[in-house]
CSV table of C-alpha atoms and ligand atoms in Angstrom, one decimal:
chain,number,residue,atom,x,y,z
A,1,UNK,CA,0.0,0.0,0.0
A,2,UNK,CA,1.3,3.4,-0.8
A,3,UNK,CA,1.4,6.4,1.6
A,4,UNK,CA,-1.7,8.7,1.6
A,5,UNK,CA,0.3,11.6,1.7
A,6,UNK,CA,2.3,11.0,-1.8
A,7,UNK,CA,1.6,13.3,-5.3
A,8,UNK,CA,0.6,11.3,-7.7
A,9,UNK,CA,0.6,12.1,-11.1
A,10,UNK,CA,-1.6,10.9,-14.5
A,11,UNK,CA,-0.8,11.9,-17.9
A,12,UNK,CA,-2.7,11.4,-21.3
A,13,UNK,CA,-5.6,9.7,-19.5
A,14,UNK,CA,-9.3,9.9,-20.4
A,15,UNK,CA,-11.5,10.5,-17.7
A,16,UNK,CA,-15.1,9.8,-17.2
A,17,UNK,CA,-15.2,12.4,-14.2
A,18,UNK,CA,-18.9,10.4,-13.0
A,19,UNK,CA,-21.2,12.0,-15.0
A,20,UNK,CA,-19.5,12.3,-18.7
A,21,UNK,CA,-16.2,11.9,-20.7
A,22,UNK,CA,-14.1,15.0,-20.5
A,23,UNK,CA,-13.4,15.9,-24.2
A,24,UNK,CA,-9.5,15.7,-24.4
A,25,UNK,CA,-6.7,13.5,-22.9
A,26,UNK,CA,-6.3,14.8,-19.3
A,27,UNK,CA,-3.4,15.1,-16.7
A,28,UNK,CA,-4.6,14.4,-13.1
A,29,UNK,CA,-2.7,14.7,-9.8
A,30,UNK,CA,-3.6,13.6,-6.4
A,31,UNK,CA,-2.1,14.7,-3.3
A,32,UNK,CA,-2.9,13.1,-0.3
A,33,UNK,CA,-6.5,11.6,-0.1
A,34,UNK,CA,-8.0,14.3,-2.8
A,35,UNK,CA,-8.0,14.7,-6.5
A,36,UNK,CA,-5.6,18.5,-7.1
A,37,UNK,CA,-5.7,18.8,-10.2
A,38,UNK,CA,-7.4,17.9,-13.3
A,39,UNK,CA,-6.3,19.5,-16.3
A,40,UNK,CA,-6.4,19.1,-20.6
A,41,UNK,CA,-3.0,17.3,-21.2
A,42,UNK,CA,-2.2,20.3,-23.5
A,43,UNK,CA,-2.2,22.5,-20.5
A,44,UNK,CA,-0.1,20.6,-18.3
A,45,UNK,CA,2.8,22.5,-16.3
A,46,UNK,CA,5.8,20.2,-16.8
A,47,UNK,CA,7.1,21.5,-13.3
A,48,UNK,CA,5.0,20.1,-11.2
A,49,UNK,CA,6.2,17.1,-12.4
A,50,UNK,CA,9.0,17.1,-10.3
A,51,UNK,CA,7.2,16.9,-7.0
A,52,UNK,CA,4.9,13.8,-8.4
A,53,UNK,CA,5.1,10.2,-8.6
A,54,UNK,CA,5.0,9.2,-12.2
A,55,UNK,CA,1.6,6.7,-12.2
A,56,UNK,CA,1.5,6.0,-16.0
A,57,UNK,CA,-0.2,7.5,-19.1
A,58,UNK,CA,-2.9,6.0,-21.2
A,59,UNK,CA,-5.8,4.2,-20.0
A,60,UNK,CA,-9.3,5.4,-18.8
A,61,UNK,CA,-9.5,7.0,-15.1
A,62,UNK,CA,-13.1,6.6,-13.5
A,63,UNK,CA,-14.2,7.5,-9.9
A,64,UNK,CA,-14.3,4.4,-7.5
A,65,UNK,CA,-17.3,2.6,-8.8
A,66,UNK,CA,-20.2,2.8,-6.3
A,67,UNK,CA,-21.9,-0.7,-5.9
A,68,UNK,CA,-25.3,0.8,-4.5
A,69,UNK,CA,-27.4,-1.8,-3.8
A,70,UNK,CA,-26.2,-5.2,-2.3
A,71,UNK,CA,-27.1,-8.0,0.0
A,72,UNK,CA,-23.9,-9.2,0.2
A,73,UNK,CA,-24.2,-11.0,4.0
A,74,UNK,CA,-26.3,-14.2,3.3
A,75,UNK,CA,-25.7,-18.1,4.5
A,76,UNK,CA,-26.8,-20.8,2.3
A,77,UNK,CA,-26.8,-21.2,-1.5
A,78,UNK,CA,-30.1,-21.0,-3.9
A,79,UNK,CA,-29.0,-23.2,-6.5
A,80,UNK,CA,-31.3,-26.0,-5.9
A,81,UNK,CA,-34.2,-22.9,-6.7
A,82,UNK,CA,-32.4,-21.8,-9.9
A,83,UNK,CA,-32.7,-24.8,-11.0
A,84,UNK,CA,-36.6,-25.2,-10.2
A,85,UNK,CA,-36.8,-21.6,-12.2
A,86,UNK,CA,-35.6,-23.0,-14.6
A,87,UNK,CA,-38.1,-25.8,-14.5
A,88,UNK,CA,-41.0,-23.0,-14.6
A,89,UNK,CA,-41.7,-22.3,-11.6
A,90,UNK,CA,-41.8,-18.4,-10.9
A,91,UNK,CA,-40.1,-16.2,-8.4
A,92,UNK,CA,-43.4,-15.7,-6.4
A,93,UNK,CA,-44.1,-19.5,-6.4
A,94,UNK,CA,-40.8,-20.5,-4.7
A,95,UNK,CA,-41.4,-17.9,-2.0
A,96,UNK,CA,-44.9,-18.5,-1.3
A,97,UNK,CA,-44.3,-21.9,-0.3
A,98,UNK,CA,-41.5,-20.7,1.9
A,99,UNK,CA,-38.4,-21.1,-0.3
A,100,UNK,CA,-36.9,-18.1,-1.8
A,101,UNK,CA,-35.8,-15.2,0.5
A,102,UNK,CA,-36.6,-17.8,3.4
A,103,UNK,CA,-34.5,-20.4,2.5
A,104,UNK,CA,-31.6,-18.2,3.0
A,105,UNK,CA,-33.4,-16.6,5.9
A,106,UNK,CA,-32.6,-20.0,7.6
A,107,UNK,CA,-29.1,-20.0,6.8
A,108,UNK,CA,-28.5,-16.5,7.6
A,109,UNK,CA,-29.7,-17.5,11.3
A,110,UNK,CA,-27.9,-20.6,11.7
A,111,UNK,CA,-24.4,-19.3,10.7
A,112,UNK,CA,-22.7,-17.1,13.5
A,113,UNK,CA,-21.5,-13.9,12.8
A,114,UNK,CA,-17.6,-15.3,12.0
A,115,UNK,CA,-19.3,-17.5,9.5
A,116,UNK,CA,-20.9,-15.0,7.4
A,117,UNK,CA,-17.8,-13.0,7.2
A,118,UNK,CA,-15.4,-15.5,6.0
A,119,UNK,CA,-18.4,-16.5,3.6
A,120,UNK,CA,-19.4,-12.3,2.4
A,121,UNK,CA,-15.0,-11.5,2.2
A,122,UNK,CA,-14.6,-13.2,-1.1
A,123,UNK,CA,-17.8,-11.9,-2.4
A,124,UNK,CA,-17.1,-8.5,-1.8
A,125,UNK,CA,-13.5,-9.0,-3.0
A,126,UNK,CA,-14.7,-9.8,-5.9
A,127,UNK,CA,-16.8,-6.5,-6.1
A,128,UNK,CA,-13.5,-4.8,-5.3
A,129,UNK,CA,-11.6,-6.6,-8.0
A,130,UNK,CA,-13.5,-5.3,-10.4
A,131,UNK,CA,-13.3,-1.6,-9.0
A,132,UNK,CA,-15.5,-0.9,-6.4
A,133,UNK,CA,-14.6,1.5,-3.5
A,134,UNK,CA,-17.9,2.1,-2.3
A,135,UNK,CA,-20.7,-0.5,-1.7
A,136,UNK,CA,-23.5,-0.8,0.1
A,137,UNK,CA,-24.5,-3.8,2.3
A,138,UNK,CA,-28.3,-4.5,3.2
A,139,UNK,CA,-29.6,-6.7,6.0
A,140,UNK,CA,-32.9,-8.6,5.2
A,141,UNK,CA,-31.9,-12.4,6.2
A,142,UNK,CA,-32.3,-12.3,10.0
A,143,UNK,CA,-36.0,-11.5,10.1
A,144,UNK,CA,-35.1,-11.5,14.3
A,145,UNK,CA,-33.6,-7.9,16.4
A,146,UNK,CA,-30.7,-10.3,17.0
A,147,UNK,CA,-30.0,-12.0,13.3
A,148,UNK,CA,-30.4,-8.6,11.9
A,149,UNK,CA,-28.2,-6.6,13.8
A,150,UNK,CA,-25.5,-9.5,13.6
A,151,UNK,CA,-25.7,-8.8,9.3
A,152,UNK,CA,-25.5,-5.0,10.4
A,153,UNK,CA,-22.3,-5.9,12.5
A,154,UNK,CA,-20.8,-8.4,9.7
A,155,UNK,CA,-21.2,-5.4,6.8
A,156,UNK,CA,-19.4,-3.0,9.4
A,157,UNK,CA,-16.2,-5.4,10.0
A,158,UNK,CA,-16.2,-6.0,5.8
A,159,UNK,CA,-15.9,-1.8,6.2
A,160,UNK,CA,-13.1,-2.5,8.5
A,161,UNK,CA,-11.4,-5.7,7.0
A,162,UNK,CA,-11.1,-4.8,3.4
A,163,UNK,CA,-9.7,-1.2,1.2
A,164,UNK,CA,-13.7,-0.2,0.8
A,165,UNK,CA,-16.1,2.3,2.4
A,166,UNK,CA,-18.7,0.0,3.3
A,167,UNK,CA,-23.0,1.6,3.7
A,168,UNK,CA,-25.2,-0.2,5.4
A,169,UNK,CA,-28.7,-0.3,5.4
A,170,UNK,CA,-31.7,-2.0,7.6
A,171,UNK,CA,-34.1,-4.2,5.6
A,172,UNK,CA,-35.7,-5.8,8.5
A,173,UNK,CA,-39.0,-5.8,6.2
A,174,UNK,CA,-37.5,-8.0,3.5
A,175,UNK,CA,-40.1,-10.1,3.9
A,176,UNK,CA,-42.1,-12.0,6.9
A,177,UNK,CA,-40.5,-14.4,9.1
A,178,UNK,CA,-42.5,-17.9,9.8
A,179,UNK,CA,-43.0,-16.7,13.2
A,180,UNK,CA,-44.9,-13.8,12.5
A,181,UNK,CA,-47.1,-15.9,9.8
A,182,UNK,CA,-50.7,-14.5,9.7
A,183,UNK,CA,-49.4,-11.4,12.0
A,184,UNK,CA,-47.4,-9.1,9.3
A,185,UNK,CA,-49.0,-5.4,11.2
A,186,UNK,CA,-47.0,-7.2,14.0
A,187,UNK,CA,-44.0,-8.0,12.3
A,188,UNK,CA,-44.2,-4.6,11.2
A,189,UNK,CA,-44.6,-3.2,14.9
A,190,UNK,CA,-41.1,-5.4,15.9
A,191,UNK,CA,-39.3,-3.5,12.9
A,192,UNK,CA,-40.6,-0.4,13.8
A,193,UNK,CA,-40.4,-0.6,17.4
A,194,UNK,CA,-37.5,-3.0,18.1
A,195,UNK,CA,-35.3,-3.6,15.1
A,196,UNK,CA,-34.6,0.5,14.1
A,197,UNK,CA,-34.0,1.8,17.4
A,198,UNK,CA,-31.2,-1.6,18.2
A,199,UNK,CA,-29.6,-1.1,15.0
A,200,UNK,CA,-29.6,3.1,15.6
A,201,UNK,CA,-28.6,2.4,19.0
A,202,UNK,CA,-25.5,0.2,17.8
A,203,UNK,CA,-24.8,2.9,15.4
A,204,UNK,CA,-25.1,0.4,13.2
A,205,UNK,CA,-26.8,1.6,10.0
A,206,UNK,CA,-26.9,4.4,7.9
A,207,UNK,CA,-30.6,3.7,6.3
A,208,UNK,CA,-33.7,1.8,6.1
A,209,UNK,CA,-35.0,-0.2,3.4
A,210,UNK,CA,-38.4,-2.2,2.7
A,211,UNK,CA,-39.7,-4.8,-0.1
A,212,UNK,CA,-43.0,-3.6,-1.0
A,213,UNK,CA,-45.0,-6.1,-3.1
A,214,UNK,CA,-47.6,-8.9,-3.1
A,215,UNK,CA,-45.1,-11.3,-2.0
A,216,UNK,CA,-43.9,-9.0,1.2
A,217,UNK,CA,-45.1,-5.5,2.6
A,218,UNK,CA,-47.9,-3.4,1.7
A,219,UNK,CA,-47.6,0.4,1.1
A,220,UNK,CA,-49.4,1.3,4.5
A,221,UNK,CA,-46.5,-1.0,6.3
A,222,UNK,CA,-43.9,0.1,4.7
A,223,UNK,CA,-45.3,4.0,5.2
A,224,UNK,CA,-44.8,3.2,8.8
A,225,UNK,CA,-41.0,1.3,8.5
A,226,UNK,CA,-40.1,4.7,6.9
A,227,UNK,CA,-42.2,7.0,9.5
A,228,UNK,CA,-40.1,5.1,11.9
A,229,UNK,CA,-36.6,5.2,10.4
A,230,UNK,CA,-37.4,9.3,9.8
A,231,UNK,CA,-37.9,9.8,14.2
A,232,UNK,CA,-34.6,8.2,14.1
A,233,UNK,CA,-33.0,10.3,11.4
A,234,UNK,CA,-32.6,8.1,8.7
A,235,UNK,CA,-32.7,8.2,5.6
A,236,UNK,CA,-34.9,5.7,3.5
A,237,UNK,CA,-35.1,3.9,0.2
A,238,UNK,CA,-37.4,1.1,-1.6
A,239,UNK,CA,-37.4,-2.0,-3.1
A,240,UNK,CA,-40.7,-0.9,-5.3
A,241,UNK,CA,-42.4,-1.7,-8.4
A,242,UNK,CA,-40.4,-4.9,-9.4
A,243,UNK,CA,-42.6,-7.4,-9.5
A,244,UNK,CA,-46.6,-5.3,-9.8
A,245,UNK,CA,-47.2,-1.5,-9.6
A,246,UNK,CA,-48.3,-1.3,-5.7
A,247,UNK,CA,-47.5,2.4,-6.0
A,248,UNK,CA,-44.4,2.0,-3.3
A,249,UNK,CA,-42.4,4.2,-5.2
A,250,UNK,CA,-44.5,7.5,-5.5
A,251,UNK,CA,-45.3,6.8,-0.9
A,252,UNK,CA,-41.6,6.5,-1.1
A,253,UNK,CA,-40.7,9.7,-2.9
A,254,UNK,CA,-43.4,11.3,-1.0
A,255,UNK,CA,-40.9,10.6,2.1
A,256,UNK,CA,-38.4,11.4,0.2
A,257,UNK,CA,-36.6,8.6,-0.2
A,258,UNK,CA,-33.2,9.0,-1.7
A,259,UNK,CA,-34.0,5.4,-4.5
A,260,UNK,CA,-36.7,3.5,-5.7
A,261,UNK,CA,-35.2,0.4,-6.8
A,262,UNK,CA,-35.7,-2.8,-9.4
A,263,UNK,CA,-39.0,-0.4,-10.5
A,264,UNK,CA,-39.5,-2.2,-13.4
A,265,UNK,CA,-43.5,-1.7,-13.6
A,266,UNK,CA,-43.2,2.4,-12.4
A,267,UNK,CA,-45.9,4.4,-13.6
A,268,UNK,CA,-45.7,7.7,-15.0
A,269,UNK,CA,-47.2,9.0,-11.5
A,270,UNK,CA,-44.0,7.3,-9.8
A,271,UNK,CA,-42.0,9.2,-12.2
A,272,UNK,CA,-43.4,12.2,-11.5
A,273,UNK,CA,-42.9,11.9,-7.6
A,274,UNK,CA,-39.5,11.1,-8.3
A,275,UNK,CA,-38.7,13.8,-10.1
A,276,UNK,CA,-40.3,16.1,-7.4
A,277,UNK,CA,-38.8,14.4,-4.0
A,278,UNK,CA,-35.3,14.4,-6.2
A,279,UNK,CA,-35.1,10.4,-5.4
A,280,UNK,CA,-32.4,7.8,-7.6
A,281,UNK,CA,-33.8,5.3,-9.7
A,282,UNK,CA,-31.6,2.9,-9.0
A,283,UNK,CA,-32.0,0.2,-11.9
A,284,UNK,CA,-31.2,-3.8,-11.4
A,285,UNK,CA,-30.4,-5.7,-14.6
A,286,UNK,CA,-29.0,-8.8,-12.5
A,287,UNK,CA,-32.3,-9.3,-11.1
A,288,UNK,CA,-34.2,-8.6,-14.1
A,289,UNK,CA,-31.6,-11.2,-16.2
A,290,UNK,CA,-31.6,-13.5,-13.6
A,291,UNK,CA,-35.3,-14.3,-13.1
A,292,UNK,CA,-35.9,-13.7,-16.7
A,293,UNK,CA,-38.3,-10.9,-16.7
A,294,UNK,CA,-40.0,-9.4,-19.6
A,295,UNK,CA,-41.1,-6.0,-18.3
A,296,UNK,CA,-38.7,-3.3,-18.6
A,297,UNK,CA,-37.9,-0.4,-16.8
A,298,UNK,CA,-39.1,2.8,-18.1
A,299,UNK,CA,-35.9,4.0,-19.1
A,300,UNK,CA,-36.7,6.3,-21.6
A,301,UNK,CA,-39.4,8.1,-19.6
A,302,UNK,CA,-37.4,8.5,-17.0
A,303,UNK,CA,-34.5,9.7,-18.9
A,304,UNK,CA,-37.1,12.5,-20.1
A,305,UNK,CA,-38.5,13.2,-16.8
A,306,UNK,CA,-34.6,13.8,-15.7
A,307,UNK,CA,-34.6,11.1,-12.9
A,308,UNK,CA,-30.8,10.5,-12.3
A,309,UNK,CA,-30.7,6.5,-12.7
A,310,UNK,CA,-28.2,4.4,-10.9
A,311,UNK,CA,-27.2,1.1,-12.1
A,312,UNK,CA,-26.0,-1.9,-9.2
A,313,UNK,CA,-25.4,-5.3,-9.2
A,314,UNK,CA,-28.1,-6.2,-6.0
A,315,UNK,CA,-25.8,-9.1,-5.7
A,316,UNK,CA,-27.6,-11.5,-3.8
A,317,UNK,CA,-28.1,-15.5,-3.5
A,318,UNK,CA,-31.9,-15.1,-5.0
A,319,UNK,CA,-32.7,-12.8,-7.8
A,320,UNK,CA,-29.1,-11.8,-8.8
A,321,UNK,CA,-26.3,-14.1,-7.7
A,322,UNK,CA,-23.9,-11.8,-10.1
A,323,UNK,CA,-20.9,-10.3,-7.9
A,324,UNK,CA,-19.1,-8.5,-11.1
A,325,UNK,CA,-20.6,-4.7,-11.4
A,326,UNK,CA,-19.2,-4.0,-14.6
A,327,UNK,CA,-21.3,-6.6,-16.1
A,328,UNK,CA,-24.1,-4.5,-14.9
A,329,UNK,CA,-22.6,-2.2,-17.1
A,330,UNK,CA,-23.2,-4.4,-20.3
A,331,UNK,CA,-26.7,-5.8,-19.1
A,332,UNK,CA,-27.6,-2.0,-18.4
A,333,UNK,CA,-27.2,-1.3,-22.0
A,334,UNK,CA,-27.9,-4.5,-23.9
A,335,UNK,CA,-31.2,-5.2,-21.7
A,336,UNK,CA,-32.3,-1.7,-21.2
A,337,UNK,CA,-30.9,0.2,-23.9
A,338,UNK,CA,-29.3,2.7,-21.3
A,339,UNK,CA,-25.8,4.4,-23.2
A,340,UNK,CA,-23.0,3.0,-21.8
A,341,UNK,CA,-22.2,7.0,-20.2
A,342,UNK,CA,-25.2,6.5,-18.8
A,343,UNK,CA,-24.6,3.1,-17.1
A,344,UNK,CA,-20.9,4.1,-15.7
A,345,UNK,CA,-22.9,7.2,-14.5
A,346,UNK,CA,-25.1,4.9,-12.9
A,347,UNK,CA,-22.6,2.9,-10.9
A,348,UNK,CA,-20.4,6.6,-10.2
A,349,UNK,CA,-22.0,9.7,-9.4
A,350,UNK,CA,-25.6,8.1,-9.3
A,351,UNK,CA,-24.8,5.4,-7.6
A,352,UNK,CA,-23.5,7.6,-4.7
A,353,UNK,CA,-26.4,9.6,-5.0
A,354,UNK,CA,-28.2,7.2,-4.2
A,355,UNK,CA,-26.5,6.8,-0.7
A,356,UNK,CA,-26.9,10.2,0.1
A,357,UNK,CA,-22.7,10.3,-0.1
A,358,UNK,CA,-21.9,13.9,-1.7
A,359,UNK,CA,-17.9,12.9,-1.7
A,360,UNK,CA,-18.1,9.6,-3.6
A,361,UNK,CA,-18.8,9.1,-7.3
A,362,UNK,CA,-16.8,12.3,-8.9
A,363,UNK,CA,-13.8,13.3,-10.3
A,364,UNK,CA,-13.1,17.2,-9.8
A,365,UNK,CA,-10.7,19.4,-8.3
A,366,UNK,CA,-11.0,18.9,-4.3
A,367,UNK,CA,-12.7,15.4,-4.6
A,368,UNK,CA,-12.0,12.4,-2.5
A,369,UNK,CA,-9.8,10.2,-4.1
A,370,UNK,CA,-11.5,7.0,-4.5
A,371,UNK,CA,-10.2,6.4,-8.7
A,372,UNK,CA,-10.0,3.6,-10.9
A,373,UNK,CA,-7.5,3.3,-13.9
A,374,UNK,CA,-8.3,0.8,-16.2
A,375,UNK,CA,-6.5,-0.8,-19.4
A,376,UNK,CA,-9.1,0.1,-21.6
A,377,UNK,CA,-8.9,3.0,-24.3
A,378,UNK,CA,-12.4,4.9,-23.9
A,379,UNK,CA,-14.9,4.6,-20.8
A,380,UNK,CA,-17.7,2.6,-23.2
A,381,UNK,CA,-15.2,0.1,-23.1
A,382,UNK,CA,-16.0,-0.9,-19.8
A,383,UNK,CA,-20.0,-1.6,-20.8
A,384,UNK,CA,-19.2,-2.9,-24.2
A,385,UNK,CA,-17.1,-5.8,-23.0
A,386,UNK,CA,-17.1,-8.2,-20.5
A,387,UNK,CA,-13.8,-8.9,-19.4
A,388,UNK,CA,-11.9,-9.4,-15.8
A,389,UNK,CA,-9.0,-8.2,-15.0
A,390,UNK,CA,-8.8,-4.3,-16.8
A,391,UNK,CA,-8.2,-2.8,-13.5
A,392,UNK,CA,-5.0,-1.1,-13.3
A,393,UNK,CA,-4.6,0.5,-10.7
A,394,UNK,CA,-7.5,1.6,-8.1
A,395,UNK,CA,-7.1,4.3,-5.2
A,396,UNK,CA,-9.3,4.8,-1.6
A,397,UNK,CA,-9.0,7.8,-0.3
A,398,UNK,CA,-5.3,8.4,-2.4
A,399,UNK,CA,-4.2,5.2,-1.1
A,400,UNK,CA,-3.2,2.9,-3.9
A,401,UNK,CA,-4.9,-0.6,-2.9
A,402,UNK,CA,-4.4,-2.4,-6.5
A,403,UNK,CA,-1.4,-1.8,-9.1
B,501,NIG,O1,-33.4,-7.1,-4.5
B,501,NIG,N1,-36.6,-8.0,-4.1
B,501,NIG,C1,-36.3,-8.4,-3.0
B,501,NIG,N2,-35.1,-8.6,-2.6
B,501,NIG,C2,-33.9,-9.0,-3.3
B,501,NIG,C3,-33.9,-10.5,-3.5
B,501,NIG,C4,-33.5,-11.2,-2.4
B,501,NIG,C5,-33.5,-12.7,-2.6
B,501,NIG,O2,-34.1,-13.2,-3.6
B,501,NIG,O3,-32.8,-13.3,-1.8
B,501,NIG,C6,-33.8,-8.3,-4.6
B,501,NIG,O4,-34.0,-8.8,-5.7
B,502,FE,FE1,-32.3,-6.0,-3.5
């Protein structure tokens, strides 16, 4: 690892500073854990030079990518239901008759906190590999105070045991334990009344998620998880719209959720509250390829409407067991027709936008130095092709962590 304190320097590089490419080849010099300078190559001061560590020239720089949506903490495996998918039977089958989510629900509890470390540290090495330097981490296995806040606590040391800024976030309504079966309002009341104020009390998460569908919560329950996590000051966002149009979203962006996500049946009155409340659509093409759904996400309106759309990988033993975020890139384009600008946007400045982080997800004079360099020519590159191992070099907070 290098020292945080060095000057670094980057000649003849294209950068995608997070929201677009910046027209001509670029010289870029970090001093310490921020981004100094960022200047046309053509304008470059050959003197300050001197002071710099020479870090190469060529190659495409990106912000850190920013993995916003993940349930990387799970025990168990979900093969056996892939398969039986694959035999016909649906998403919504499988968890109706207590598969699904639950299956790994009974995993998560059984393995003790070590466990689901050792098993979550290659999975989010894998993330890392492939340039993320900020990711965020949901609960939603536990279903219990106790099996949730042990998730909470197993995303924290990830934070603590690997080069990555690790967010998490509550889902204690994920979807309704066995015990609760016939009682979700009092589920509901345990989230609400038990399961925020632990997991605030442990300072263990930074915000509060729900699934609202058929399958979970309601739009009335889920109002109250986020009335809740708001008297404890957090901030909230949705899994909404994926599976039926519940209208999760628009109660969502009416609390001003910072993302709607999956939202593949929005309406154009989701769009609209979106637009208004400010709130990230934050799309999922793993989940979308993975259970081989047909309806898409209104891309195009909500490019129109202006709703800034993130793009993640939801990795997650169920609906997207796919731990490699720049293949989001390519499904994001070749699924959804999203530009590839747009997608890298997605997983940069949108993506962090999505987490509320105003630091993460840009390139610019003064930023935080969380930067990928990456043996490609142009940033499309990275969405066009599917291909390991282009990551040259990758920085957290100016600390060189790979190359
Ligand atoms: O984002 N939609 C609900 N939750 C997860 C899936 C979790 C699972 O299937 O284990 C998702 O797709
Ligand atoms: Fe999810």
């Amino acid at each position: 690892m290098s020292n945080a304190t060095d000057r670094r320097l980057w000649r003849d590089i294209s950068v995608f500073d997070g929201l677009r490419t910046l027209p001509e080849p670029m010289a870029v010099i970090t001093e310490g854990a921020r981004v100094t300078l960022l200047t046309p190559m053509r304008e470059f001061n050959e003197q300050l030079a001197n002071s710099c560590i020479e870090m190469g020239h060529g190659g495409v720089m990106t912000p850190g990518l920013v993995d916003c949506h993940t349930h990387l903490v799970f025990g168990g495996s979900r093969a056996e239901e892939f398969e039986a998918r694959l035999e016909g039977a649906s998403y919504e089958e499988i968890a109706k008759r207590g598969g699904g989510i639950l299956s790994t629900v009974r995993a998560t509890r059984e393995a003790s906190e070590d466990t689901l470390l050792t098993l979550a540290k290659p999975r989010l090495e894998a993330l890392i590999a492939d340039g993320v330097t900020t990711v965020e981490i949901k609960s939603g296995y536990g279903l219990t105070v106790k099996d949730e806040l042990k998730m909470l606590r197993v995303a924290r040391r990830l934070g603590e045991i690997l080069p990555v800024n690790v967010v998490t976030t509550l889902l204690g309504a994920h979807a309704l334990p066995p015990e609760y079966k016939d009682n979700s309002d009092g589920y509901i009341d345990l989230v609400c009344q038990e399961m925020i104020p632990a997991a605030v009390a442990e300072g263990l998460t930074d915000a509060v998620d729900v699934f609202c569908e058929k399958i979970a919560f309601s739009v009335a329950q889920c109002e109250r998880v986020f009335e809740a996590a708001q008297r404890h000051g957090l901030a909230i966002k949705a899994h909404a719209e994926q599976l039926s149009n519940l209208g999760g979203t628009a109660m969502a962006a009416r609390h001003g959720a910072l993302s709607a996500d999956h939202i593949e049946y929005l309406d154009d009155t989701g769009i609209a509250a979106m637009r208004e409340a400010g709130s990230v659509a934050v799309i999922l093409p793993g989940a979308f390829h993975t259970l081989r759904e047909t309806q898409q996400p209104p891309i195009t309106a909500l490019r129109k409407a202006g709703v800034p759309m993130a793009v993640a990988t939801d990795a997650n033993p169920g609906s997207s067991p796919l731990f490699m975020p720049t293949l989001m890139l390519n499904l994001a384009c070749t699924l959804f027709r999203m530009t590839p600008q747009e997608a890298l946007a997605g997983m940069t400045a949108h993506g962090a936008s999505a987490l509320g982080l105003k630091e993460q997800g840009r390139i610019y004079e003064g930023a935080v130095a969380d930067l990928c360099v990456w043996n490609v020519e142009a940033p499309a590159e990275l969405a066009y092709a599917v291909q390991p191992g282009r990551l040259r070099q990758r920085l957290l907070q100016g600390v060189v962590t790979h190359g």
